[in-house]
């Protein structure tokens, strides 16, 4: 009797200690991640890009791992190698697209980089074809189903993780606010949903996540909108957040300089009350970004959580609790990023569709000249620009003569 009683008393105690230790570990690593994130963000855009790169590599590894069958993989040594080859090829293509687009003025005037930039898509395609041919050549009788399943699973992971992460990285180049604001909306919405759910949640929202409630879902939506208004009002005041990247060496102390997008500038709006009220029109001033934040916050609250539900369904399919153990107390990186990928994808598409201001850039002009003009025509453009700058007083006459002498003579 005494032994049985001691066992019954020790079991709840050990469970309590286990939960306590898990909570402490989870809390410590939460603060570590928050501190590391803000440190990287203030240190500069290049560090945030490095974090996004690391996240997508680890997430890809975790997603691929849950569908792997070790006993079969041992008999197919090239299966894992092909997974990583396709990842490398995809990242080469996507990162190359971003670098060429945002840094045309650098890569298109460099003798070494120019061939890679002008033929980037063909090079990427041929790299993919090599992997495809190698996959077909590695097919083995008795393993066809497993190999084709791995092939399809790899491509799904590349799309859901790496392609969406590519647009997140593009958002960083467009301005830190387009990365930080969507990410913070998803994080705070998750917190608000938890608080509202345990406070007054009653109705289950979806069977895939039994702890999610309708009340928590709606309450978090309202609170996320309020948070978005406040956070946007703060971020709009700093050019480091609203300016596109023109210097990868910039940080919070050096800052960035640009002409702010009109969406961040306060505008006056006049509202005419209904005639029946016999009231004069009234005006108010607000930045258009405060209207856009309604859409961002709504997507983060009502749509982005379905990225988490999708991940939950995936884990249930393979009967795993977490995608991995990359973060102590939290599970895998994918467990923390499941909603962020689709939110980042949306943020970039919305920005490009409704907010971005399109104008000619130095890189764009160089790209048109390099790809659309012959060498002789390019020389004529340079000669014409020299004369124009001399006429404007920017280039001295002596410098212009030296400049002309350095150019090839006109063909007759």
Short mmCIF file of C-alpha atoms in Angstrom, two decimals:
data_model
loop_
_atom_site.label_atom_id
_atom_site.label_comp_id
_atom_site.label_asym_id
_atom_site.label_seq_id
_atom_site.Cartn_x
_atom_site.Cartn_y
_atom_site.Cartn_z
CA UNK A 1 0.00 0.00 0.00
CA UNK A 2 2.78 2.38 0.94
CA UNK A 3 4.68 1.76 -2.30
CA UNK A 4 1.52 2.24 -4.41
CA UNK A 5 0.70 5.47 -2.62
CA UNK A 6 4.22 6.81 -3.19
CA UNK A 7 4.00 5.96 -6.90
CA UNK A 8 0.66 7.79 -7.25
CA UNK A 9 2.09 10.84 -5.49
CA UNK A 10 5.33 10.88 -7.50
CA UNK A 11 3.67 10.67 -10.92
CA UNK A 12 1.78 14.01 -10.71
CA UNK A 13 4.88 15.61 -9.20
CA UNK A 14 7.12 14.40 -12.03
CA UNK A 15 4.57 15.58 -14.63
CA UNK A 16 4.46 18.98 -12.96
CA UNK A 17 8.26 19.22 -12.95
CA UNK A 18 8.37 18.23 -16.61
CA UNK A 19 5.82 20.90 -17.60
CA UNK A 20 7.61 23.46 -15.45
CA UNK A 21 10.96 22.70 -17.12
CA UNK A 22 9.36 22.86 -20.57
CA UNK A 23 7.78 26.23 -19.74
CA UNK A 24 11.08 27.64 -18.48
CA UNK A 25 12.97 26.40 -21.55
CA UNK A 26 10.29 27.73 -23.88
CA UNK A 27 10.32 31.15 -22.17
CA UNK A 28 14.11 31.46 -22.23
CA UNK A 29 14.32 30.58 -25.91
CA UNK A 30 11.45 32.94 -26.72
CA UNK A 31 13.46 35.83 -25.28
CA UNK A 32 16.60 34.61 -27.04
CA UNK A 33 14.77 34.61 -30.41
CA UNK A 34 13.22 38.02 -29.80
CA UNK A 35 16.57 39.52 -28.77
CA UNK A 36 18.36 37.93 -31.74
CA UNK A 37 15.68 39.12 -34.16
CA UNK A 38 15.83 42.75 -33.02
CA UNK A 39 19.64 42.67 -32.91
CA UNK A 40 19.75 41.46 -36.52
CA UNK A 41 17.13 43.96 -37.66
CA UNK A 42 18.98 46.91 -36.14
CA UNK A 43 22.36 45.61 -37.38
CA UNK A 44 21.23 45.84 -41.00
CA UNK A 45 19.22 44.29 -43.81
CA UNK A 46 21.94 41.82 -44.73
CA UNK A 47 21.64 40.14 -41.32
CA UNK A 48 17.87 39.77 -41.66
CA UNK A 49 18.40 38.26 -45.11
CA UNK A 50 20.83 35.83 -43.50
CA UNK A 51 18.19 34.83 -40.93
CA UNK A 52 15.54 34.34 -43.64
CA UNK A 53 18.01 32.17 -45.57
CA UNK A 54 18.78 30.03 -42.52
CA UNK A 55 15.06 29.68 -41.73
CA UNK A 56 14.14 28.42 -45.18
CA UNK A 57 17.02 25.91 -45.25
CA UNK A 58 16.13 24.48 -41.83
CA UNK A 59 12.39 24.49 -42.64
CA UNK A 60 13.06 22.62 -45.89
CA UNK A 61 15.12 20.06 -43.98
CA UNK A 62 12.33 19.55 -41.42
CA UNK A 63 9.53 19.21 -43.97
CA UNK A 64 11.54 16.77 -46.09
CA UNK A 65 12.44 14.73 -43.00
CA UNK A 66 8.86 13.96 -41.91
CA UNK A 67 8.10 12.22 -45.22
CA UNK A 68 11.36 10.31 -45.31
CA UNK A 69 11.47 6.56 -44.79
CA UNK A 70 14.96 5.79 -43.42
CA UNK A 71 14.86 2.08 -44.29
CA UNK A 72 14.23 2.86 -47.96
CA UNK A 73 16.49 5.92 -48.05
CA UNK A 74 19.43 3.69 -47.08
CA UNK A 75 18.93 1.67 -50.24
CA UNK A 76 18.67 4.86 -52.35
CA UNK A 77 21.76 6.91 -51.46
CA UNK A 78 21.06 9.65 -54.01
CA UNK A 79 17.56 10.50 -52.73
CA UNK A 80 18.75 12.87 -50.01
CA UNK A 81 21.46 14.33 -52.25
CA UNK A 82 18.87 15.16 -54.91
CA UNK A 83 16.70 16.91 -52.33
CA UNK A 84 19.56 19.22 -51.40
CA UNK A 85 20.56 19.66 -55.04
CA UNK A 86 17.08 20.89 -55.96
CA UNK A 87 17.13 23.20 -52.93
CA UNK A 88 20.47 24.68 -54.02
CA UNK A 89 19.27 25.11 -57.61
CA UNK A 90 16.05 26.80 -56.50
CA UNK A 91 17.86 29.17 -54.15
CA UNK A 92 20.40 30.04 -56.85
CA UNK A 93 17.55 30.96 -59.21
CA UNK A 94 15.49 32.92 -56.67
CA UNK A 95 18.39 34.77 -55.04
CA UNK A 96 19.83 35.55 -58.44
CA UNK A 97 16.51 37.04 -59.56
CA UNK A 98 16.45 39.30 -56.51
CA UNK A 99 20.07 40.41 -56.77
CA UNK A 100 19.78 41.18 -60.49
CA UNK A 101 16.53 43.10 -60.01
CA UNK A 102 17.56 45.21 -57.03
CA UNK A 103 21.26 45.65 -57.88
CA UNK A 104 21.24 46.01 -61.65
CA UNK A 105 23.49 49.04 -61.40
CA UNK A 106 26.21 46.79 -59.93
CA UNK A 107 25.92 43.41 -61.63
CA UNK A 108 25.31 44.76 -65.15
CA UNK A 109 28.46 46.88 -65.18
CA UNK A 110 30.76 44.19 -63.81
CA UNK A 111 32.66 42.23 -66.47
CA UNK A 112 32.59 39.01 -64.43
CA UNK A 113 28.97 39.20 -63.24
CA UNK A 114 27.44 40.42 -66.52
CA UNK A 115 27.35 37.00 -68.29
CA UNK A 116 25.80 35.38 -65.22
CA UNK A 117 23.20 38.15 -64.96
CA UNK A 118 22.18 38.16 -68.63
CA UNK A 119 21.96 34.35 -68.82
CA UNK A 120 20.80 33.72 -65.26
CA UNK A 121 17.49 32.06 -66.10
CA UNK A 122 19.00 29.77 -68.71
CA UNK A 123 21.77 28.73 -66.30
CA UNK A 124 19.17 28.05 -63.59
CA UNK A 125 17.03 26.03 -65.97
CA UNK A 126 19.97 23.89 -67.07
CA UNK A 127 20.93 23.24 -63.45
CA UNK A 128 17.38 22.02 -62.82
CA UNK A 129 17.44 19.85 -65.96
CA UNK A 130 20.65 18.19 -64.74
CA UNK A 131 18.91 17.28 -61.46
CA UNK A 132 15.84 16.06 -63.34
CA UNK A 133 17.88 13.83 -65.62
CA UNK A 134 19.86 12.50 -62.67
CA UNK A 135 16.60 11.70 -60.83
CA UNK A 136 15.22 9.74 -63.79
CA UNK A 137 18.53 7.91 -64.12
CA UNK A 138 18.47 6.94 -60.43
CA UNK A 139 15.03 5.26 -60.54
CA UNK A 140 15.19 1.70 -59.26
CA UNK A 141 12.69 -1.10 -59.70
CA UNK A 142 10.70 -1.75 -56.55
CA UNK A 143 11.20 1.81 -55.32
CA UNK A 144 9.34 3.78 -57.98
CA UNK A 145 6.46 4.87 -55.74
CA UNK A 146 8.79 6.00 -52.96
CA UNK A 147 11.10 7.88 -55.31
CA UNK A 148 8.31 9.70 -57.14
CA UNK A 149 6.67 10.52 -53.81
CA UNK A 150 9.96 12.04 -52.62
CA UNK A 151 10.30 13.96 -55.89
CA UNK A 152 6.80 15.44 -55.58
CA UNK A 153 7.23 16.11 -51.86
CA UNK A 154 10.50 17.96 -52.51
CA UNK A 155 8.87 20.23 -55.09
CA UNK A 156 5.94 20.94 -52.78
CA UNK A 157 8.38 21.92 -50.01
CA UNK A 158 10.31 24.15 -52.41
CA UNK A 159 7.13 25.98 -53.36
CA UNK A 160 5.61 26.30 -49.89
CA UNK A 161 8.87 27.33 -48.22
CA UNK A 162 11.51 28.65 -50.58
CA UNK A 163 9.36 30.39 -53.16
CA UNK A 164 7.37 32.18 -50.46
CA UNK A 165 10.57 33.03 -48.57
CA UNK A 166 11.89 34.58 -51.79
CA UNK A 167 9.10 37.15 -51.72
CA UNK A 168 9.77 37.83 -48.04
CA UNK A 169 13.36 38.65 -48.96
CA UNK A 170 12.17 40.96 -51.75
CA UNK A 171 10.03 42.76 -49.17
CA UNK A 172 13.18 43.40 -47.12
CA UNK A 173 14.81 45.04 -50.14
CA UNK A 174 11.72 47.23 -50.60
CA UNK A 175 11.96 48.48 -47.03
CA UNK A 176 12.28 46.96 -43.58
CA UNK A 177 8.70 47.91 -42.70
CA UNK A 178 7.32 45.49 -45.31
CA UNK A 179 9.10 42.66 -43.53
CA UNK A 180 8.82 43.65 -39.88
CA UNK A 181 5.20 44.82 -39.88
CA UNK A 182 3.64 41.63 -41.38
CA UNK A 183 5.82 39.43 -39.16
CA UNK A 184 4.88 41.35 -36.01
CA UNK A 185 1.18 41.24 -36.93
CA UNK A 186 1.25 37.44 -37.17
CA UNK A 187 3.12 37.09 -33.86
CA UNK A 188 0.86 39.46 -31.92
CA UNK A 189 -2.26 37.94 -33.47
CA UNK A 190 -1.18 34.52 -32.21
CA UNK A 191 -0.67 35.97 -28.72
CA UNK A 192 -4.00 37.81 -28.77
CA UNK A 193 -5.81 34.68 -29.99
CA UNK A 194 -4.35 32.70 -27.08
CA UNK A 195 -5.26 35.37 -24.49
CA UNK A 196 -8.78 35.89 -25.85
CA UNK A 197 -9.28 32.15 -26.21
CA UNK A 198 -8.44 31.29 -22.59
CA UNK A 199 -10.35 34.35 -21.33
CA UNK A 200 -13.74 33.97 -23.03
CA UNK A 201 -13.32 31.30 -25.73
CA UNK A 202 -16.15 28.76 -25.90
CA UNK A 203 -16.83 27.74 -29.51
CA UNK A 204 -14.33 25.51 -31.32
CA UNK A 205 -13.09 27.07 -34.56
CA UNK A 206 -11.62 24.14 -36.48
CA UNK A 207 -11.09 20.46 -35.69
CA UNK A 208 -7.47 20.51 -36.86
CA UNK A 209 -6.63 22.79 -33.91
CA UNK A 210 -9.05 21.91 -31.08
CA UNK A 211 -7.78 24.70 -28.81
CA UNK A 212 -8.62 27.46 -31.33
CA UNK A 213 -11.91 29.20 -30.62
CA UNK A 214 -14.15 31.52 -32.62
CA UNK A 215 -14.13 34.06 -29.79
CA UNK A 216 -10.32 34.04 -29.68
CA UNK A 217 -10.17 34.31 -33.47
CA UNK A 218 -12.45 37.39 -33.63
CA UNK A 219 -11.03 39.03 -30.51
CA UNK A 220 -7.49 38.69 -31.87
CA UNK A 221 -8.62 40.27 -35.15
CA UNK A 222 -9.82 43.42 -33.40
CA UNK A 223 -6.75 43.68 -31.17
CA UNK A 224 -4.39 43.05 -34.10
CA UNK A 225 -5.94 45.97 -36.02
CA UNK A 226 -5.42 48.24 -33.01
CA UNK A 227 -1.82 47.05 -32.64
CA UNK A 228 -1.24 47.55 -36.38
CA UNK A 229 -2.38 51.18 -36.23
CA UNK A 230 -0.04 51.91 -33.34
CA UNK A 231 2.98 50.07 -34.74
CA UNK A 232 2.56 51.63 -38.20
CA UNK A 233 2.42 55.11 -36.66
CA UNK A 234 5.78 54.45 -34.99
CA UNK A 235 7.59 52.82 -37.93
CA UNK A 236 6.56 55.50 -40.44
CA UNK A 237 8.66 58.06 -38.55
CA UNK A 238 11.97 56.37 -39.36
CA UNK A 239 13.50 56.26 -42.83
CA UNK A 240 15.49 53.18 -41.84
CA UNK A 241 12.20 51.27 -41.96
CA UNK A 242 10.42 52.93 -44.89
CA UNK A 243 13.31 53.40 -47.36
CA UNK A 244 14.21 50.74 -49.94
CA UNK A 245 17.67 49.23 -49.54
CA UNK A 246 20.33 51.16 -51.43
CA UNK A 247 23.17 50.24 -49.09
CA UNK A 248 23.48 46.74 -47.65
CA UNK A 249 25.95 48.12 -45.11
CA UNK A 250 23.35 50.42 -43.54
CA UNK A 251 22.15 49.88 -39.97
CA UNK A 252 19.89 51.59 -37.47
CA UNK A 253 22.63 54.10 -36.61
CA UNK A 254 23.69 55.07 -40.14
CA UNK A 255 20.10 54.97 -41.41
CA UNK A 256 18.92 55.27 -45.01
CA UNK A 257 17.96 58.24 -47.14
CA UNK A 258 15.18 58.36 -49.73
CA UNK A 259 12.11 60.25 -50.85
CA UNK A 260 9.33 58.64 -48.79
CA UNK A 261 6.61 56.74 -50.59
CA UNK A 262 3.46 58.95 -50.63
CA UNK A 263 1.67 56.23 -48.67
CA UNK A 264 3.64 57.31 -45.58
CA UNK A 265 2.82 61.04 -45.94
CA UNK A 266 -0.17 62.48 -44.15
CA UNK A 267 -3.06 63.53 -46.39
CA UNK A 268 -6.22 65.47 -45.66
CA UNK A 269 -9.58 63.83 -46.32
CA UNK A 270 -12.93 65.63 -46.32
CA UNK A 271 -16.20 63.88 -45.51
CA UNK A 272 -19.56 65.35 -46.43
CA UNK A 273 -22.29 64.29 -43.96
CA UNK A 274 -25.73 63.40 -45.38
CA UNK A 275 -27.75 66.49 -46.34
CA UNK A 276 -30.53 65.53 -43.92
CA UNK A 277 -28.20 66.15 -40.98
CA UNK A 278 -27.51 69.76 -42.08
CA UNK A 279 -23.92 69.49 -40.88
CA UNK A 280 -20.91 71.10 -42.54
CA UNK A 281 -18.24 68.83 -44.01
CA UNK A 282 -15.37 67.92 -41.71
CA UNK A 283 -11.79 67.11 -42.50
CA UNK A 284 -9.12 64.92 -40.95
CA UNK A 285 -5.51 64.09 -41.77
CA UNK A 286 -4.09 60.59 -41.88
CA UNK A 287 -1.41 58.69 -43.81
CA UNK A 288 -2.83 56.29 -46.44
CA UNK A 289 -0.73 53.54 -44.85
CA UNK A 290 -3.15 53.56 -41.92
CA UNK A 291 -5.88 52.40 -44.30
CA UNK A 292 -3.66 49.72 -45.80
CA UNK A 293 -2.85 48.37 -42.35
CA UNK A 294 -6.51 47.35 -42.03
CA UNK A 295 -5.96 44.91 -44.90
CA UNK A 296 -2.64 43.65 -43.52
CA UNK A 297 -4.07 43.11 -40.04
CA UNK A 298 -7.17 41.41 -41.42
CA UNK A 299 -5.11 39.00 -43.51
CA UNK A 300 -2.80 38.28 -40.56
CA UNK A 301 -5.84 37.54 -38.38
CA UNK A 302 -8.24 35.71 -40.68
CA UNK A 303 -6.11 34.09 -43.41
CA UNK A 304 -2.54 33.61 -42.14
CA UNK A 305 -3.67 31.28 -39.29
CA UNK A 306 -4.75 28.81 -41.96
CA UNK A 307 -1.06 28.35 -42.71
CA UNK A 308 -0.83 27.02 -39.18
CA UNK A 309 -3.91 24.84 -39.67
CA UNK A 310 -2.36 23.46 -42.86
CA UNK A 311 0.82 22.62 -40.92
CA UNK A 312 -1.27 20.96 -38.19
CA UNK A 313 -2.99 18.80 -40.79
CA UNK A 314 0.38 17.87 -42.23
CA UNK A 315 1.72 16.80 -38.84
CA UNK A 316 -1.40 14.77 -38.13
CA UNK A 317 -1.00 13.04 -41.48
CA UNK A 318 2.48 11.85 -40.54
CA UNK A 319 1.61 11.39 -36.86
CA UNK A 320 4.27 13.76 -35.50
CA UNK A 321 3.89 16.37 -32.77
CA UNK A 322 6.43 18.84 -34.15
CA UNK A 323 8.37 19.29 -37.36
CA UNK A 324 11.63 19.02 -35.49
CA UNK A 325 13.60 20.08 -32.43
CA UNK A 326 15.48 23.05 -33.85
CA UNK A 327 14.28 25.39 -31.09
CA UNK A 328 14.28 23.94 -27.54
CA UNK A 329 10.79 24.10 -26.05
CA UNK A 330 9.20 25.22 -29.32
CA UNK A 331 9.72 22.31 -31.68
CA UNK A 332 11.00 23.01 -35.17
CA UNK A 333 11.54 26.23 -37.09
CA UNK A 334 8.58 25.31 -39.31
CA UNK A 335 6.31 25.15 -36.24
CA UNK A 336 7.04 28.84 -35.64
CA UNK A 337 7.04 29.95 -39.27
CA UNK A 338 3.98 28.16 -40.67
CA UNK A 339 1.89 31.36 -40.72
CA UNK A 340 4.78 33.69 -41.59
CA UNK A 341 5.44 32.26 -45.05
CA UNK A 342 1.97 32.94 -46.44
CA UNK A 343 1.81 36.32 -44.67
CA UNK A 344 5.12 37.40 -46.17
CA UNK A 345 3.98 36.25 -49.62
CA UNK A 346 0.79 38.28 -49.29
CA UNK A 347 2.62 41.37 -48.00
CA UNK A 348 4.87 41.52 -51.06
CA UNK A 349 2.04 40.93 -53.55
CA UNK A 350 -0.14 43.57 -51.89
CA UNK A 351 2.74 46.05 -51.80
CA UNK A 352 3.52 45.53 -55.49
CA UNK A 353 -0.15 45.81 -56.49
CA UNK A 354 -1.37 48.78 -54.42
CA UNK A 355 1.53 50.62 -52.78
CA UNK A 356 4.74 50.48 -54.84
CA UNK A 357 5.64 53.57 -56.85
CA UNK A 358 7.16 52.61 -60.19
CA UNK A 359 9.71 54.94 -61.70
CA UNK A 360 12.82 54.67 -63.83
CA UNK A 361 15.90 53.67 -61.85
CA UNK A 362 19.60 53.80 -62.68
CA UNK A 363 19.64 50.00 -62.75
CA UNK A 364 16.64 49.94 -65.09
CA UNK A 365 18.27 52.33 -67.55
CA UNK A 366 21.52 50.34 -67.52
CA UNK A 367 19.56 47.11 -68.07
CA UNK A 368 17.76 48.57 -71.09
CA UNK A 369 21.03 49.86 -72.54
CA UNK A 370 22.94 46.61 -71.98
CA UNK A 371 20.21 44.29 -73.27
CA UNK A 372 18.54 46.49 -75.91
CA UNK A 373 21.34 48.45 -77.58
CA UNK A 374 24.38 47.50 -79.60
CA UNK A 375 27.85 48.48 -78.37
CA UNK A 376 27.94 51.40 -80.85
CA UNK A 377 24.56 52.65 -79.61
CA UNK A 378 25.69 52.34 -76.01
CA UNK A 379 28.73 54.50 -76.81
CA UNK A 380 26.45 57.11 -78.39
CA UNK A 381 24.30 57.16 -75.26
CA UNK A 382 27.38 57.70 -73.10
CA UNK A 383 28.62 60.45 -75.45
CA UNK A 384 25.23 62.16 -75.36
CA UNK A 385 25.07 61.99 -71.56
CA UNK A 386 28.56 63.53 -71.39
CA UNK A 387 27.49 66.47 -73.53
CA UNK A 388 24.31 66.92 -71.52
CA UNK A 389 26.21 66.95 -68.20
CA UNK A 390 28.70 69.44 -69.65
CA UNK A 391 25.83 71.66 -70.77
CA UNK A 392 24.38 71.53 -67.25
CA UNK A 393 27.70 72.56 -65.74
CA UNK A 394 28.15 69.22 -63.99
CA UNK A 395 31.06 68.12 -66.19
CA UNK A 396 33.90 70.55 -67.00
CA UNK A 397 34.81 71.16 -70.66
CA UNK A 398 38.32 69.79 -70.10
CA UNK A 399 36.87 66.66 -68.54
CA UNK A 400 34.44 66.32 -71.45
CA UNK A 401 37.30 66.47 -73.99
CA UNK A 402 39.21 63.78 -72.09
CA UNK A 403 36.00 61.80 -71.92
CA UNK A 404 35.46 62.11 -75.69
CA UNK A 405 39.02 61.05 -76.42
CA UNK A 406 38.55 57.88 -74.37
CA UNK A 407 35.51 56.80 -76.41
CA UNK A 408 35.76 54.90 -79.70
CA UNK A 409 35.48 57.14 -82.76
CA UNK A 410 32.22 57.16 -84.71
CA UNK A 411 31.94 54.81 -87.65
CA UNK A 412 31.32 56.49 -90.98
#
